[in-house]
Amino acid sequence: VSDSDLLIDHHREARTGVPELVYGASKTAAQVVAALRDLAADGRGAIATRVDAAKAAEVCAALPAAHYHEVARVIELAAAAGAAVRPACAPIAIVCAGTSDVPVAEETAVVAGFLGAPVVRITDVGVAGIHRLLARVDDIRACGVVIAIAGMEAALPPVLAGLVDLPLIGVPTSVGYGVSVDGLVALGALLASCAPGITVVNIDNGVGAAVAAVRIGRLAALAAAGMKAAR
Amino acid sequence: VSDSDLLIDHHREARTGVPELVYGASKTAAQVVAALRDLAADGRGAIATRVDAAKAAEVCAALPAAHYHEVARVIELAAAAGAAVRPACAPIAIVCAGTSDVPVAEETAVVAGFLGAPVVRITDVGVAGIHRLLARVDDIRACGVVIAIAGMEAALPPVLAGLVDLPLIGVPTSVGYGVSVDGLVALGALLASCAPGITVVNIDNGVGAAVAAVRIGRLAALAAAGMKAAR
Amino acid sequence: VSDSDLLIDHHREARTGVPELVYGASKTAAQVVAALRDLAADGRGAIATRVDAAKAAEVCAALPAAHYHEVARVIELAAAAGAAVRPACAPIAIVCAGTSDVPVAEETAVVAGFLGAPVVRITDVGVAGIHRLLARVDDIRACGVVIAIAGMEAALPPVLAGLVDLPLIGVPTSVGYGVSVDGLVALGALLASCAPGITVVNIDNGVGAAVAAVRIGRLAALAAAGMKAAR
Amino acid sequence: VSDSDLLIDHHREARTGVPELVYGASKTAAQVVAALRDLAADGRGAIATRVDAAKAAEVCAALPAAHYHEVARVIELAAAAGAAVRPACAPIAIVCAGTSDVPVAEETAVVAGFLGAPVVRITDVGVAGIHRLLARVDDIRACGVVIAIAGMEAALPPVLAGLVDLPLIGVPTSVGYGVSVDGLVALGALLASCAPGITVVNIDNGVGAAVAAVRIGRLAALAAAGMKAAR
Amino acid sequence: VSDSDLLIDHHREARTGVPELVYGASKTAAQVVAALRDLAADGRGAIATRVDAAKAAEVCAALPAAHYHEVARVIELAAAAGAAVRPACAPIAIVCAGTSDVPVAEETAVVAGFLGAPVVRITDVGVAGIHRLLARVDDIRACGVVIAIAGMEAALPPVLAGLVDLPLIGVPTSVGYGVSVDGLVALGALLASCAPGITVVNIDNGVGAAVAAVRIGRLAALAAAGMKAAR
Amino acid sequence: VSDSDLLIDHHREARTGVPELVYGASKTAAQVVAALRDLAADGRGAIATRVDAAKAAEVCAALPAAHYHEVARVIELAAAAGAAVRPACAPIAIVCAGTSDVPVAEETAVVAGFLGAPVVRITDVGVAGIHRLLARVDDIRACGVVIAIAGMEAALPPVLAGLVDLPLIGVPTSVGYGVSVDGLVALGALLASCAPGITVVNIDNGVGAAVAAVRIGRLAALAAAGMKAAR
Amino acid sequence: VSDSDLLIDHHREARTGVPELVYGASKTAAQVVAALRDLAADGRGAIATRVDAAKAAEVCAALPAAHYHEVARVIELAAAAGAAVRPACAPIAIVCAGTSDVPVAEETAVVAGFLGAPVVRITDVGVAGIHRLLARVDDIRACGVVIAIAGMEAALPPVLAGLVDLPLIGVPTSVGYGVSVDGLVALGALLASCAPGITVVNIDNGVGAAVAAVRIGRLAALAAAGMKAAR
Amino acid sequence: VSDSDLLIDHHREARTGVPELVYGASKTAAQVVAALRDLAADGRGAIATRVDAAKAAEVCAALPAAHYHEVARVIELAAAAGAAVRPACAPIAIVCAGTSDVPVAEETAVVAGFLGAPVVRITDVGVAGIHRLLARVDDIRACGVVIAIAGMEAALPPVLAGLVDLPLIGVPTSVGYGVSVDGLVALGALLASCAPGITVVNIDNGVGAAVAAVRIGRLAALAAAGMKAAR
């Protein structure tokens, strides 16, 4: 199993609009380096997620152009100047309830940014003080799509879904102890929500939320451009 | 196992402030009749819960003084005139999100009423339309204790816990389908809530919530009387 | 708890773009009739889901204008002539693997249609004969958003997510026996998918998928109109 | 995500009677310091829970006035002399079965004490030697509210609930091995208890129990004062 | 699959001290009849468990000597006069908390009786009124082995295990609703008990408890005879 | 919480025949030392279980008379010469399938030995080579009670239960990976066994099995003595 | 969704060696009839599984050539005289522990027979009487592949796997009550087995076991023919 | 428990065609050495699995002829020159979706190779890029049996099962996070697959898959030889 055994799917961006993203948790540093190099060969950069600090140090030593987002645990090779630009994307609101959810929010933000999306971060608006969320509803409505990140009882996304008409993606997080330790309660709460229209991704899955939001955000950007042109 | 084998705990009200309540689901109609008669012998009435309509008809035929609360599935033998009165209890707010939760809310209300508590019902204030809840906060604050009943993602009690300073008991319900069919998600969400101070009872357990609320509501009634006297 | 106790959220469509939809499973026929009448008062019609055949007969007897979609278990009151039209929506592809998934697919289709979305149904394209799916990829790409419905091991949505660049919503179904009887395996498989960009709703939740897809499909319709205008 | 991003909910005590309490497990030492400083600015002190010894050392180095309760894993900044005093609270009995439950009991006691409650600790009264519990019933009855803490099969709280008429909050703990390793059996046993009137909080959740008990204990203190005045 | 296909294990009593007992739930009436006839051919009778009333009527019509224990759901063919007598067995105390557990207690009692054990039934001694149990401890100590049957939180067996020195077998029952509906909480509580020495059988498994108790009770009978002889 | 807070239940052996045994996992070394000293004050020795090597070294340094059984993870203070002798106990067969189960078997053996039981160890007789078990059946029949210890699919105890007429206690172990990692499959298999008469203790619970077996083994010793006297 | 919407995969037998088999549980009688007719058009017959008696009566009324296997719940349209014959298959031993497993064994046998496999049924050889299994080992060894069907603790397949060198497929069944009610314990036990070489299918999945066994049995038939030719 | 206590089952290969394989995870280095030496005494070599790097270093120091397969975590003692050769086996295709599954694939490959099977490795053919799998179908068809290894949603084996007519064994792996962290979703997906004929082993159980595949592959080799001879 040498590093050169990797069979990168180079046509994925052509088929699906989004390139292959390297899942770093189960790869060695050498495998991450090889995969990033291979993916970035077209000049549009590359991303590896779930990379802890020690592995990141090894990778960045081998790839001086790489940047490590510490809170997000993401390594990013930026696109080269002059590379093909990705399609325009409407702003994505990334809303979360407290500091515990910030690592997942940052993973989401970095991946979305790499894929060309402007990001609006809204933090510390948990439902235990509902006025904080109500104060930010207009900021959220100004975006094209919303990602709501929540652990424990995950009550924030259902409340938010009743306040806006945007596509809304919920990300449950594995925060807390007792019944909430592994995020299954938050996941269940988002799936069971009585506010129709919420869709959900795996626990702590910032990458999946970002990719789904970008697919939608690109439509929203086109829609906004069309409405502007129509005026 | 004849009906006379029942070993009623007649001193329970003296020890715990609340008499034995008959759990009707696993008893025959004859056993329910025998238990209600035995318990009501002191003139203070008796209650049997989880009695379906067919069994209730049999019981009420044998006990003409009994009243069947159909939605609540509770049979009540009212206290006799002149019987010892139970202690005063502050009003209990029984708050629920939608019509699906009404049977549990009614079980709660009937039991609480039997134990001497005034009840304030507040229905259809789910978080998908948060303004409906905000409009009723003052009505809730006027009570001595709150019971919040919620199924699916159970987001109502955490939001409410951040708005009032009363003791708040959450009752998860087994409403819905898919992940919410048995109420475990609602139970988990209430236990995991980031709003400290919520306590929880078993799924669909209106009886337990009513008893716990009455224990607190009696303190609240004494407190209110004390404060009034102090003015 | 009289039927008039319902507290319909009449401003929900203004806030979220989608009106309240009646969840029929835990309501009596009389409550369903009252809710449909109340919601349809603005002339734009109304929908009740999870209504079995017996309850539907009662409702339709009281509401002669209502139509019962038997496979979908949905009652629909169509919009009145001249009522305000809902926003344009791009076509939604509703893809499913076999006849077992058809009831959920129909619920999805009826709700999406009521909300103004054209629907393209693609059935019997399970992965045990992958050529059947490959033959329909172009039909799917011609839509604005995809809903993929799958029970058992739910392998269809991940395969599809690697073939198209559209927003893709997965709906797990409770089909089969043994480990798949309640749909939890299908739900887990969709959440765990290695194909990023899939988002998921509750098991058998055709309503939630339809609402989420319509929020996206309206953006796609605007985008398509904009692109057309730009030519 | 700088430390200054924290959005402390300063009005929570005014709304709910209890200030925001810092959940230390998912915060850095710097974030804990910032949150404690911000919360304590009104002179009434602050609390951070779930702080391990290493993080506590960092926090206490930055905040010399802070005290670390080692068994409880809580950092406390005491109220300043002359600060507004919290409402009177009746004594809270904190009852537990064995030494394994002591860390949760201590977390409960420290938080309750910070909120102004006198605490009566009763330890090593497990049901395997029921006489030990019976010997302490009068001490428990002299309090205003009871918190019963129990792991494994959690038989102590149901026995106790049949002996007293006080509000009783059960806290399941994650003690033991095999089926009891994560506390789910203890949680289930408390929820399933046939002794009505027990309410429950999350596994190991001393904070939640303390806050709920204080909300009740303040009513009990008013009640006791009223009864005294009435004599 | 004709009825004659049954391959009865006629040497089981010689090897294990207890004959094969017919599990009636998954057999047709004809299969139950055939199995009972075959087993009873040695004159020592036979037992079929988990037989509902309708199937029992069919079986008893074919086997006039059979007796149906309705509450226990057991069909018994008594031993013929003059058949080989089973070994002496010490009395077995069958203790349960409430009327809900009586069907399992009766299954246990009938099977134990068939195997030659005297049975002492002690019912309605749940821990919510602990004095009822304490009043019966001497009756229990007079037996040779104890079977404690309990649903919900199953607190009775651990309390009892701390009061007697007899072998004690716990039987969890599937009584109640919410978290206790399937008996898993009661099972977990018995296994997690901090009172060492309790052993446990499957949920509602009166047969297994009876067989295990008889194996022990026969030793206890020999022990008692030996002690008597030694005096 | 000083070490002197321990409330040892000194009358437990008088009530239940077995002294309190110290559960070492959740105690500090100082607490273990204090508990062992207190319990051993009557000269009959004491036991602490679940003590890892590091904690054991601390304890043995403070209690030079203590012996650490490394594989069993048990610390034993032997009874003093001349102390009251425990009742005679028949030999206990401790049967296990493979080397993975040996630590639990050793915990069982050490505790049983401390309580006065002779122990016969039979190892490596897993069902994948059934002849190994058949070769040892006579050795097992010569004992008074059997403890069968098994992880993974736990097929050994059911096979054994069909071969002997002794009381048989099954101990599931947490051996293996995948579905067997936490012992729940082994536990379930023992509870579900079609061989009636097996009783079960918690996963890895050698202590509970030893105590239960000793309660039975003492009866068996009396029975054997009686039978001998009768000859 | 008319009956003609079925998209039968007619090339499946060419690709995989086994034709599409109709899963009858989620189809109407009309859909089953249409699917069977379509599949049988090539003269090689067709099978529908999981068909209850009422639906079977409807199907057989429409398809007089169809035969309903009642215990197996399978409808079979036999191959026409002169149709292409399926490849030779070695005998398949179908071994099960008791009468409870017979319906799954029959489903397995009927499907295997339809696909051209001779079947050897061996029933009532549960491990509670191990001699019954040992007596049949030679009969099993004479087959080409073994399917072992077992519910409850599923100890039979691991014992058997240690006695023969044939490919062995385990089928867990949903037999019993308490922990074994849904077959998950039996499934877990088969997966956890310490006897390597067992492979497993879904609970009650006789169809899957038959198809897998036939794929292997055809190789075994060729092997046997080759060995015979070589002599 | 000395090392010499091991009771190796030397006749297992004669009975089952495959020798005992040492499960290294729960053995000390000394026990692994003793077991390997004992098993290899017949000259045919031996295997120990689940050996981490540190333990492997100890074992290899004591057994210089041993080779440690690092990725597979397997220690192999090769057969001696001139030892009895194992039966011929057809090539086994080991197919996996990504680099995360490689450790399990390597364990499978090393064990299969030791048992005499040629192995064809096919990696990085996940369904997110289905063309990669389609390109390799002919290579797979050229083998005698297929092992498909997959984590997360495990969609690869069902797709593959619809493309080939070979016996196919699925191995779920514990790859990923959130719902897929322990491999239960992958296991469930393989068991629930709508593509009949897949059989499954425990999560990460490369050994079990290899043994089952070799049992089949030996039949396939005989079949191929027979077909060749027949030409």
Short mmCIF file of N, CA and C in Angstrom, two decimals, chain E residues 16 87-92 115-117 143-145 166-167 211-228, chain F residues 89-92 141-146 165-169 212-227:
data_model
loop_
_atom_site.label_atom_id
_atom_site.label_comp_id
_atom_site.label_asym_id
_atom_site.label_seq_id
_atom_site.Cartn_x
_atom_site.Cartn_y
_atom_site.Cartn_z
N THR E 16 -30.31 -33.51 33.37
CA THR E 16 -30.33 -32.18 33.98
C THR E 16 -31.29 -32.06 35.16
N PRO E 87 -37.56 -35.27 43.11
CA PRO E 87 -36.88 -35.07 44.40
C PRO E 87 -37.55 -33.98 45.23
N ALA E 88 -37.37 -34.09 46.57
CA ALA E 88 -37.91 -33.06 47.46
C ALA E 88 -37.25 -31.72 47.18
N CYS E 89 -38.01 -30.66 47.40
CA CYS E 89 -37.51 -29.30 47.13
C CYS E 89 -37.93 -28.40 48.29
N ALA E 90 -37.03 -27.54 48.75
CA ALA E 90 -37.36 -26.58 49.81
C ALA E 90 -38.37 -25.56 49.29
N PRO E 91 -39.13 -24.91 50.16
CA PRO E 91 -40.10 -23.91 49.70
C PRO E 91 -39.42 -22.76 48.97
N ILE E 92 -40.08 -22.29 47.91
CA ILE E 92 -39.59 -21.15 47.12
C ILE E 92 -40.48 -19.95 47.41
N LEU E 115 -42.68 -29.04 39.16
CA LEU E 115 -41.38 -29.69 39.37
C LEU E 115 -41.20 -30.14 40.81
N GLY E 116 -42.23 -29.96 41.65
CA GLY E 116 -42.19 -30.52 43.00
C GLY E 116 -41.88 -29.54 44.11
N ALA E 117 -41.92 -28.24 43.81
CA ALA E 117 -41.55 -27.26 44.83
C ALA E 117 -42.79 -26.67 45.50
N CYS E 143 -37.97 -19.69 53.78
CA CYS E 143 -37.90 -20.49 52.55
C CYS E 143 -36.45 -20.88 52.25
N GLY E 144 -36.26 -21.67 51.17
CA GLY E 144 -34.92 -22.12 50.81
C GLY E 144 -34.27 -21.30 49.71
N VAL E 145 -35.09 -20.60 48.95
CA VAL E 145 -34.59 -19.80 47.84
C VAL E 145 -35.66 -18.76 47.52
N LEU E 166 -30.37 -15.87 51.52
CA LEU E 166 -30.76 -16.95 50.62
C LEU E 166 -30.30 -16.67 49.19
N PRO E 167 -30.12 -17.71 48.39
CA PRO E 167 -29.95 -17.47 46.95
C PRO E 167 -31.17 -16.71 46.43
N VAL E 211 -37.03 -23.12 37.06
CA VAL E 211 -36.09 -24.23 36.90
C VAL E 211 -34.83 -23.99 37.71
N ALA E 212 -34.28 -22.76 37.62
CA ALA E 212 -33.06 -22.47 38.39
C ALA E 212 -33.32 -22.59 39.88
N ALA E 213 -34.48 -22.10 40.34
CA ALA E 213 -34.80 -22.16 41.76
C ALA E 213 -34.97 -23.60 42.24
N VAL E 214 -35.56 -24.44 41.40
CA VAL E 214 -35.75 -25.84 41.79
C VAL E 214 -34.41 -26.56 41.90
N ARG E 215 -33.49 -26.27 40.96
CA ARG E 215 -32.15 -26.87 41.08
C ARG E 215 -31.54 -26.54 42.44
N ILE E 216 -31.72 -25.29 42.89
CA ILE E 216 -31.18 -24.87 44.18
C ILE E 216 -32.02 -25.43 45.33
N GLY E 217 -33.33 -25.36 45.19
CA GLY E 217 -34.23 -25.79 46.27
C GLY E 217 -34.06 -27.26 46.64
N ARG E 218 -33.69 -28.06 45.66
CA ARG E 218 -33.45 -29.47 45.96
C ARG E 218 -32.22 -29.63 46.86
N LEU E 219 -31.19 -28.82 46.59
CA LEU E 219 -30.04 -28.83 47.49
C LEU E 219 -30.45 -28.36 48.88
N ALA E 220 -31.29 -27.32 48.94
CA ALA E 220 -31.71 -26.78 50.23
C ALA E 220 -32.54 -27.80 50.99
N ALA E 221 -33.34 -28.59 50.29
CA ALA E 221 -34.13 -29.62 50.97
C ALA E 221 -33.22 -30.68 51.57
N LEU E 222 -32.22 -31.08 50.80
CA LEU E 222 -31.25 -32.05 51.32
C LEU E 222 -30.49 -31.48 52.50
N ALA E 223 -30.13 -30.20 52.40
CA ALA E 223 -29.40 -29.55 53.49
C ALA E 223 -30.26 -29.52 54.75
N ALA E 224 -31.52 -29.17 54.59
CA ALA E 224 -32.41 -29.09 55.75
C ALA E 224 -32.60 -30.47 56.37
N ALA E 225 -32.76 -31.49 55.50
CA ALA E 225 -32.90 -32.85 56.02
C ALA E 225 -31.64 -33.26 56.77
N GLY E 226 -30.48 -32.90 56.20
CA GLY E 226 -29.22 -33.25 56.86
C GLY E 226 -29.08 -32.58 58.21
N MET E 227 -29.46 -31.30 58.27
CA MET E 227 -29.35 -30.57 59.54
C MET E 227 -30.29 -31.17 60.57
N LYS E 228 -31.47 -31.54 60.13
CA LYS E 228 -32.45 -32.15 61.03
C LYS E 228 -31.90 -33.47 61.57
N CYS F 89 -18.42 -24.80 52.19
CA CYS F 89 -19.01 -24.56 50.87
C CYS F 89 -18.58 -25.68 49.94
N ALA F 90 -19.49 -26.19 49.13
CA ALA F 90 -19.15 -27.21 48.14
C ALA F 90 -18.23 -26.62 47.08
N PRO F 91 -17.45 -27.46 46.37
CA PRO F 91 -16.57 -26.93 45.33
C PRO F 91 -17.36 -26.24 44.21
N ILE F 92 -16.79 -25.13 43.72
CA ILE F 92 -17.39 -24.38 42.62
C ILE F 92 -16.56 -24.61 41.37
N ARG F 141 -19.43 -32.22 37.03
CA ARG F 141 -20.51 -32.84 37.81
C ARG F 141 -20.11 -33.11 39.24
N ALA F 142 -18.82 -33.21 39.50
CA ALA F 142 -18.35 -33.49 40.86
C ALA F 142 -18.41 -32.27 41.77
N CYS F 143 -18.71 -31.10 41.20
CA CYS F 143 -18.80 -29.87 42.01
C CYS F 143 -20.25 -29.68 42.48
N GLY F 144 -20.44 -28.61 43.28
CA GLY F 144 -21.77 -28.34 43.81
C GLY F 144 -22.53 -27.28 43.03
N VAL F 145 -21.79 -26.47 42.31
CA VAL F 145 -22.39 -25.38 41.54
C VAL F 145 -21.40 -24.99 40.46
N VAL F 146 -21.92 -24.46 39.33
CA VAL F 146 -21.05 -24.12 38.20
C VAL F 146 -21.17 -22.64 37.86
N ASP F 165 -26.88 -31.24 35.98
CA ASP F 165 -28.08 -30.87 36.74
C ASP F 165 -27.77 -29.92 37.88
N LEU F 166 -26.62 -29.28 37.83
CA LEU F 166 -26.23 -28.36 38.90
C LEU F 166 -26.79 -26.97 38.65
N PRO F 167 -26.94 -26.16 39.71
CA PRO F 167 -27.21 -24.74 39.49
C PRO F 167 -26.07 -24.13 38.66
N LEU F 168 -26.41 -23.32 37.67
CA LEU F 168 -25.41 -22.80 36.73
C LEU F 168 -25.58 -21.30 36.56
N ILE F 169 -24.51 -20.56 36.85
CA ILE F 169 -24.51 -19.10 36.76
C ILE F 169 -23.64 -18.70 35.58
N ALA F 212 -23.12 -15.22 44.63
CA ALA F 212 -24.31 -16.05 44.39
C ALA F 212 -23.95 -17.53 44.49
N ALA F 213 -22.81 -17.90 43.93
CA ALA F 213 -22.41 -19.32 43.95
C ALA F 213 -22.13 -19.79 45.37
N VAL F 214 -21.55 -18.91 46.18
CA VAL F 214 -21.25 -19.30 47.57
C VAL F 214 -22.55 -19.50 48.35
N ARG F 215 -23.55 -18.62 48.13
CA ARG F 215 -24.83 -18.81 48.80
C ARG F 215 -25.39 -20.21 48.48
N ILE F 216 -25.23 -20.63 47.23
CA ILE F 216 -25.73 -21.95 46.83
C ILE F 216 -24.80 -23.06 47.31
N GLY F 217 -23.50 -22.83 47.19
CA GLY F 217 -22.52 -23.85 47.54
C GLY F 217 -22.58 -24.24 49.02
N ARG F 218 -22.97 -23.29 49.85
CA ARG F 218 -23.11 -23.62 51.28
C ARG F 218 -24.27 -24.59 51.49
N LEU F 219 -25.36 -24.38 50.75
CA LEU F 219 -26.46 -25.35 50.80
C LEU F 219 -25.99 -26.71 50.31
N ALA F 220 -25.22 -26.70 49.23
CA ALA F 220 -24.74 -27.96 48.65
C ALA F 220 -23.82 -28.69 49.62
N ALA F 221 -23.02 -27.94 50.37
CA ALA F 221 -22.13 -28.59 51.35
C ALA F 221 -22.95 -29.25 52.45
N LEU F 222 -23.96 -28.53 52.92
CA LEU F 222 -24.84 -29.11 53.94
C LEU F 222 -25.56 -30.34 53.38
N ALA F 223 -26.00 -30.25 52.13
CA ALA F 223 -26.70 -31.37 51.50
C ALA F 223 -25.78 -32.59 51.41
N ALA F 224 -24.53 -32.35 51.00
CA ALA F 224 -23.58 -33.46 50.86
C ALA F 224 -23.29 -34.09 52.22
N ALA F 225 -23.12 -33.22 53.22
CA ALA F 225 -22.86 -33.73 54.57
C ALA F 225 -24.05 -34.57 55.04
N GLY F 226 -25.25 -34.09 54.75
CA GLY F 226 -26.45 -34.82 55.15
C GLY F 226 -26.54 -36.18 54.47
N MET F 227 -26.26 -36.18 53.17
CA MET F 227 -26.33 -37.43 52.42
C MET F 227 -25.30 -38.42 52.94
#
